[in-house]
mmCIF file of C-alpha atoms in Angstrom:
data_model
loop_
_atom_site.group_PDB
_atom_site.id
_atom_site.type_symbol
_atom_site.label_atom_id
_atom_site.label_comp_id
_atom_site.label_asym_id
_atom_site.label_seq_id
_atom_site.Cartn_x
_atom_site.Cartn_y
_atom_site.Cartn_z
ATOM 1 C CA UNK S 84 -53.413 131.637 -133.046
ATOM 2 C CA UNK S 85 -54.172 128.524 -130.947
ATOM 3 C CA UNK S 86 -56.139 128.586 -127.718
ATOM 4 C CA UNK S 87 -52.985 127.757 -125.779
ATOM 5 C CA UNK S 88 -51.145 130.681 -127.375
ATOM 6 C CA UNK S 89 -54.029 133.040 -126.639
ATOM 7 C CA UNK S 90 -54.102 131.916 -123.032
ATOM 8 C CA UNK S 91 -50.345 132.400 -122.686
ATOM 9 C CA UNK S 92 -50.662 135.877 -124.188
ATOM 10 C CA UNK S 93 -53.436 136.778 -121.726
ATOM 11 C CA UNK S 94 -51.404 135.519 -118.779
ATOM 12 C CA UNK S 95 -48.441 137.662 -119.805
ATOM 13 C CA UNK S 96 -50.706 140.687 -120.111
ATOM 14 C CA UNK S 97 -52.149 139.859 -116.709
ATOM 15 C CA UNK S 98 -48.655 139.749 -115.224
ATOM 16 C CA UNK S 99 -47.960 143.228 -116.621
ATOM 17 C CA UNK S 100 -51.228 144.560 -115.191
ATOM 18 C CA UNK S 101 -50.505 143.080 -111.761
ATOM 19 C CA UNK S 102 -47.038 144.610 -111.771
ATOM 20 C CA UNK S 103 -48.709 148.009 -111.953
ATOM 21 C CA UNK S 104 -51.720 147.309 -109.759
ATOM 22 C CA UNK S 105 -52.208 144.507 -107.277
ATOM 23 C CA UNK S 106 -54.695 143.280 -106.252
ATOM 24 C CA UNK S 107 -56.598 143.727 -109.506
ATOM 25 C CA UNK S 108 -60.385 143.512 -109.680
ATOM 26 C CA UNK S 109 -61.513 140.535 -111.715
ATOM 27 C CA UNK S 110 -63.952 142.629 -113.740
ATOM 28 C CA UNK S 111 -61.203 145.125 -114.589
ATOM 29 C CA UNK S 112 -58.860 142.345 -115.714
ATOM 30 C CA UNK S 113 -61.591 140.827 -117.895
ATOM 31 C CA UNK S 114 -62.402 144.196 -119.509
ATOM 32 C CA UNK S 115 -58.765 144.942 -120.283
ATOM 33 C CA UNK S 116 -58.201 141.479 -121.734
ATOM 34 C CA UNK S 117 -61.447 141.548 -123.718
ATOM 35 C CA UNK S 118 -62.748 138.288 -122.294
ATOM 36 C CA UNK S 119 -65.299 137.182 -119.709
ATOM 37 C CA UNK S 120 -64.578 136.975 -115.987
ATOM 38 C CA UNK S 121 -65.015 133.199 -116.217
ATOM 39 C CA UNK S 122 -62.261 133.056 -118.859
ATOM 40 C CA UNK S 123 -59.944 135.006 -116.570
ATOM 41 C CA UNK S 124 -60.740 132.607 -113.723
ATOM 42 C CA UNK S 125 -59.926 129.632 -115.972
ATOM 43 C CA UNK S 126 -56.688 131.258 -117.099
ATOM 44 C CA UNK S 127 -55.693 131.905 -113.488
ATOM 45 C CA UNK S 128 -56.527 128.315 -112.559
ATOM 46 C CA UNK S 129 -54.270 127.115 -115.392
ATOM 47 C CA UNK S 130 -51.452 129.568 -114.616
ATOM 48 C CA UNK S 131 -49.339 127.004 -112.799
ATOM 49 C CA UNK S 132 -49.562 128.870 -109.509
ATOM 50 C CA UNK S 133 -48.468 132.247 -110.877
ATOM 51 C CA UNK S 134 -51.776 133.879 -109.950
ATOM 52 C CA UNK S 135 -54.807 133.259 -107.768
ATOM 53 C CA UNK S 136 -58.337 134.641 -107.403
ATOM 54 C CA UNK S 137 -59.542 135.878 -104.039
ATOM 55 C CA UNK S 138 -62.945 137.447 -103.469
ATOM 56 C CA UNK S 139 -63.353 138.972 -106.904
ATOM 57 C CA UNK S 140 -59.709 140.027 -107.235
ATOM 58 C CA UNK S 141 -56.667 138.621 -109.016
ATOM 59 C CA UNK S 142 -53.327 138.629 -107.225
ATOM 60 C CA UNK S 143 -49.924 137.100 -107.772
ATOM 61 C CA UNK S 144 -49.703 133.859 -105.822
ATOM 62 C CA UNK S 145 -46.714 135.157 -103.859
ATOM 63 C CA UNK S 146 -48.102 138.642 -103.431
ATOM 64 C CA UNK S 147 -48.821 139.706 -99.867
ATOM 65 C CA UNK S 148 -52.066 141.631 -100.031
ATOM 66 C CA UNK S 149 -52.398 142.305 -96.305
ATOM 67 C CA UNK S 150 -50.890 145.755 -96.584
ATOM 68 C CA UNK S 151 -53.960 146.697 -98.636
ATOM 69 C CA UNK S 152 -56.297 144.424 -96.732
ATOM 70 C CA UNK S 153 -59.819 144.395 -98.087
ATOM 71 C CA UNK S 154 -62.354 142.208 -96.319
ATOM 72 C CA UNK S 155 -63.771 140.749 -99.549
ATOM 73 C CA UNK S 156 -60.329 139.612 -100.669
ATOM 74 C CA UNK S 157 -59.541 137.802 -97.434
ATOM 75 C CA UNK S 158 -62.740 135.850 -96.839
ATOM 76 C CA UNK S 159 -61.538 132.552 -98.326
ATOM 77 C CA UNK S 160 -57.869 132.965 -97.463
ATOM 78 C CA UNK S 161 -56.771 130.174 -95.032
ATOM 79 C CA UNK S 162 -60.447 129.536 -94.253
ATOM 80 C CA UNK S 163 -59.935 126.026 -92.858
ATOM 81 C CA UNK S 164 -57.123 127.181 -90.564
ATOM 82 C CA UNK S 165 -59.190 130.147 -89.367
ATOM 83 C CA UNK S 166 -62.093 127.846 -88.568
ATOM 84 C CA UNK S 167 -59.843 125.518 -86.588
ATOM 85 C CA UNK S 168 -58.442 128.424 -84.568
ATOM 86 C CA UNK S 169 -61.962 129.641 -83.849
ATOM 87 C CA UNK S 170 -63.109 126.190 -82.754
ATOM 88 C CA UNK S 171 -60.498 126.379 -79.993
ATOM 89 C CA UNK S 172 -61.626 129.865 -79.040
ATOM 90 C CA UNK S 173 -65.300 128.853 -78.957
ATOM 91 C CA UNK S 174 -64.500 126.293 -76.276
ATOM 92 C CA UNK S 175 -63.525 129.173 -73.963
ATOM 93 C CA UNK S 176 -66.981 130.786 -74.026
ATOM 94 C CA UNK S 177 -69.150 130.053 -70.982
ATOM 95 C CA UNK S 178 -72.741 130.605 -70.002
ATOM 96 C CA UNK S 179 -73.572 134.209 -69.002
ATOM 97 C CA UNK S 180 -70.299 135.565 -70.419
ATOM 98 C CA UNK S 181 -70.047 139.048 -71.829
ATOM 99 C CA UNK S 182 -67.729 138.672 -74.804
ATOM 100 C CA UNK S 183 -66.139 141.009 -77.324
ATOM 101 C CA UNK S 184 -65.582 139.659 -80.838
ATOM 102 C CA UNK S 185 -63.132 141.545 -83.034
ATOM 103 C CA UNK S 186 -63.631 142.326 -86.720
ATOM 104 C CA UNK S 187 -62.034 140.554 -89.695
ATOM 105 C CA UNK S 188 -62.484 137.320 -91.625
ATOM 106 C CA UNK S 189 -61.317 134.945 -88.878
ATOM 107 C CA UNK S 190 -63.785 135.903 -86.157
ATOM 108 C CA UNK S 191 -67.015 135.202 -88.116
ATOM 109 C CA UNK S 192 -66.113 131.527 -87.703
ATOM 110 C CA UNK S 193 -66.010 132.077 -83.942
ATOM 111 C CA UNK S 194 -69.373 133.865 -83.904
ATOM 112 C CA UNK S 195 -70.911 130.942 -85.788
ATOM 113 C CA UNK S 196 -69.299 128.230 -83.637
ATOM 114 C CA UNK S 197 -70.383 129.398 -80.185
ATOM 115 C CA UNK S 198 -72.975 126.895 -78.923
ATOM 116 C CA UNK S 199 -76.510 128.162 -79.419
ATOM 117 C CA UNK S 200 -77.632 127.190 -75.928
ATOM 118 C CA UNK S 201 -75.221 129.583 -74.176
ATOM 119 C CA UNK S 202 -76.680 132.794 -72.741
ATOM 120 C CA UNK S 203 -74.432 135.673 -73.776
ATOM 121 C CA UNK S 204 -73.977 139.376 -74.083
ATOM 122 C CA UNK S 205 -71.905 139.838 -77.248
ATOM 123 C CA UNK S 206 -70.152 143.066 -78.216
ATOM 124 C CA UNK S 207 -68.827 143.730 -81.715
ATOM 125 C CA UNK S 208 -68.088 146.575 -84.125
ATOM 126 C CA UNK S 209 -68.401 144.959 -87.536
ATOM 127 C CA UNK S 210 -71.387 144.181 -89.719
ATOM 128 C CA UNK S 211 -70.376 140.627 -90.650
ATOM 129 C CA UNK S 212 -70.052 139.632 -86.989
ATOM 130 C CA UNK S 213 -73.265 141.420 -86.004
ATOM 131 C CA UNK S 214 -75.179 139.652 -88.765
ATOM 132 C CA UNK S 215 -74.231 136.234 -87.361
ATOM 133 C CA UNK S 216 -74.805 137.158 -83.719
ATOM 134 C CA UNK S 217 -78.182 138.754 -84.455
ATOM 135 C CA UNK S 218 -79.531 135.350 -85.488
ATOM 136 C CA UNK S 219 -78.572 133.663 -82.230
ATOM 137 C CA UNK S 220 -81.088 132.901 -79.515
ATOM 138 C CA UNK S 221 -80.180 133.756 -75.916
ATOM 139 C CA UNK S 222 -77.770 136.465 -77.067
ATOM 140 C CA UNK S 223 -77.963 140.158 -76.235
ATOM 141 C CA UNK S 224 -76.098 141.980 -79.011
ATOM 142 C CA UNK S 225 -74.289 145.294 -78.627
ATOM 143 C CA UNK S 226 -73.066 146.744 -81.936
ATOM 144 C CA UNK S 227 -70.603 149.597 -81.448
ATOM 145 C CA UNK S 228 -71.188 152.442 -83.883
ATOM 146 C CA UNK S 229 -69.270 155.338 -85.377
ATOM 147 C CA UNK S 230 -67.693 155.916 -88.768
ATOM 148 C CA UNK S 231 -68.159 152.948 -91.100
ATOM 149 C CA UNK S 232 -65.111 151.562 -92.950
ATOM 150 C CA UNK S 233 -66.345 149.456 -95.900
ATOM 151 C CA UNK S 234 -62.937 147.887 -96.586
ATOM 152 C CA UNK S 235 -63.163 146.180 -93.175
ATOM 153 C CA UNK S 236 -66.957 146.280 -92.642
ATOM 154 C CA UNK S 237 -66.246 147.834 -89.235
ATOM 155 C CA UNK S 238 -66.945 151.009 -87.279
ATOM 156 C CA UNK S 239 -64.634 153.323 -85.382
ATOM 157 C CA UNK S 240 -64.628 156.599 -83.479
ATOM 158 C CA UNK S 241 -65.492 158.169 -80.147
ATOM 159 C CA UNK S 242 -68.962 156.604 -80.100
ATOM 160 C CA UNK S 243 -67.506 153.073 -79.994
ATOM 161 C CA UNK S 244 -64.876 153.973 -77.411
ATOM 162 C CA UNK S 245 -67.396 155.716 -75.130
ATOM 163 C CA UNK S 246 -69.706 152.707 -75.278
ATOM 164 C CA UNK S 247 -66.843 150.365 -74.391
ATOM 165 C CA UNK S 248 -66.047 152.426 -71.298
ATOM 166 C CA UNK S 249 -69.508 151.569 -69.957
ATOM 167 C CA UNK S 250 -69.040 147.829 -70.390
ATOM 168 C CA UNK S 251 -67.404 145.097 -68.362
ATOM 169 C CA UNK S 252 -66.268 142.208 -70.549
ATOM 170 C CA UNK S 253 -65.347 138.704 -69.432
ATOM 171 C CA UNK S 254 -63.464 137.656 -72.544
ATOM 172 C CA UNK S 255 -62.232 139.606 -75.560
ATOM 173 C CA UNK S 256 -61.451 137.601 -78.695
ATOM 174 C CA UNK S 257 -59.017 139.648 -80.746
ATOM 175 C CA UNK S 258 -57.915 139.090 -84.349
ATOM 176 C CA UNK S 259 -54.658 140.249 -85.934
ATOM 177 C CA UNK S 260 -52.800 140.397 -89.226
ATOM 178 C CA UNK S 261 -49.383 139.744 -87.732
ATOM 179 C CA UNK S 262 -47.947 138.149 -84.596
ATOM 180 C CA UNK S 263 -44.239 138.555 -83.928
ATOM 181 C CA UNK S 264 -42.415 137.911 -80.669
ATOM 182 C CA UNK S 265 -40.276 141.035 -81.003
ATOM 183 C CA UNK S 266 -42.603 143.445 -82.854
ATOM 184 C CA UNK S 267 -45.796 142.417 -81.101
ATOM 185 C CA UNK S 268 -49.324 142.026 -82.441
ATOM 186 C CA UNK S 269 -50.288 144.148 -85.431
ATOM 187 C CA UNK S 270 -53.080 144.745 -87.939
ATOM 188 C CA UNK S 271 -53.497 146.470 -91.292
ATOM 189 C CA UNK S 272 -56.062 149.143 -90.375
ATOM 190 C CA UNK S 273 -55.130 151.929 -87.997
ATOM 191 C CA UNK S 274 -58.769 152.704 -87.199
ATOM 192 C CA UNK S 275 -59.090 149.310 -85.485
ATOM 193 C CA UNK S 276 -56.305 149.951 -82.968
ATOM 194 C CA UNK S 277 -58.194 152.134 -80.425
ATOM 195 C CA UNK S 278 -61.173 149.751 -80.415
ATOM 196 C CA UNK S 279 -59.022 146.659 -79.942
ATOM 197 C CA UNK S 280 -57.043 148.313 -77.135
ATOM 198 C CA UNK S 281 -60.160 149.614 -75.375
ATOM 199 C CA UNK S 282 -61.841 146.210 -75.539
ATOM 200 C CA UNK S 283 -58.760 144.531 -74.107
ATOM 201 C CA UNK S 284 -58.561 147.118 -71.322
ATOM 202 C CA UNK S 285 -62.197 146.469 -70.341
ATOM 203 C CA UNK S 286 -61.823 142.655 -70.394
ATOM 204 C CA UNK S 287 -60.926 140.246 -67.634
ATOM 205 C CA UNK S 288 -59.265 138.004 -70.239
ATOM 206 C CA UNK S 289 -58.013 138.738 -73.744
ATOM 207 C CA UNK S 290 -57.528 135.876 -76.201
ATOM 208 C CA UNK S 291 -55.751 136.240 -79.532
ATOM 209 C CA UNK S 292 -57.455 134.296 -82.339
ATOM 210 C CA UNK S 293 -55.277 133.844 -85.440
ATOM 211 C CA UNK S 294 -54.329 131.156 -87.913
ATOM 212 C CA UNK S 295 -50.679 130.166 -88.038
ATOM 213 C CA UNK S 296 -50.058 132.046 -91.299
ATOM 214 C CA UNK S 297 -49.987 135.258 -89.179
ATOM 215 C CA UNK S 298 -47.019 134.091 -87.086
ATOM 216 C CA UNK S 299 -43.792 135.928 -87.860
ATOM 217 C CA UNK S 300 -45.582 138.637 -89.845
ATOM 218 C CA UNK S 301 -45.639 142.348 -89.037
ATOM 219 C CA UNK S 302 -48.390 144.710 -90.176
ATOM 220 C CA UNK S 303 -48.222 148.509 -90.048
ATOM 221 C CA UNK S 304 -50.558 149.141 -87.084
ATOM 222 C CA UNK S 305 -49.197 147.958 -83.708
ATOM 223 C CA UNK S 306 -51.769 147.437 -80.957
ATOM 224 C CA UNK S 307 -50.422 145.020 -78.328
ATOM 225 C CA UNK S 308 -47.571 142.996 -76.941
ATOM 226 C CA UNK S 309 -47.999 139.243 -77.205
ATOM 227 C CA UNK S 310 -47.850 138.767 -73.428
ATOM 228 C CA UNK S 311 -51.042 140.814 -72.996
ATOM 229 C CA UNK S 312 -53.061 137.748 -74.000
ATOM 230 C CA UNK S 313 -54.091 134.895 -71.743
ATOM 231 C CA UNK S 314 -53.946 132.547 -74.713
ATOM 232 C CA UNK S 315 -53.308 132.407 -78.436
ATOM 233 C CA UNK S 316 -55.899 130.271 -80.193
ATOM 234 C CA UNK S 317 -54.588 129.046 -83.530
ATOM 235 C CA UNK S 318 -54.889 126.054 -85.828
ATOM 236 C CA UNK S 319 -51.580 124.827 -84.365
ATOM 237 C CA UNK S 320 -53.006 124.677 -80.867
#
């Protein structure tokens, strides 16, 4: 059998696997197909857009993975648009602000883009955000604790909510998985909802930071109306 025929056969098998389980770990796909992970990546690249690789997983190109959002899968998804949205949000941060930065794969761009010379108190509840903020000079970091959720690299629980009640926040930068005029602002993880809402309640201003791919989408966990935000920072302006 020719290489082209073998590749076509693997792609059809991959389609069957994804029909039963999506997203599919790259290592699992490689084991089931009896090839290396690099071969699977090459096959996906040559699939004509049928499939794509995201963060060590294989998904159908048209498959919406946000319902089973896993941080690792989303890191490179719309990265340029997320960075552009965060550049707009970073311009809102001022010297001596106390800011809250939400979890997710959009907000790390914001944490990295805030000018180093600004003096800040920064509040967060996710490890990826805390890692970036901990390396900043002139920044006092408050990491909210509680139960750790590895799929989102974030914490939740009474500990985080009690700590938030003791804080006064100038600006809260909130991420979301869906923004819809009628259904409001939503996310994929229910454990994030109380933290997001508490941070917004303790903030003078709340800013929504999302790339435009989130517009018109609805995720399972509702946490706010759109008019609760002073601004929506996105790659569209």
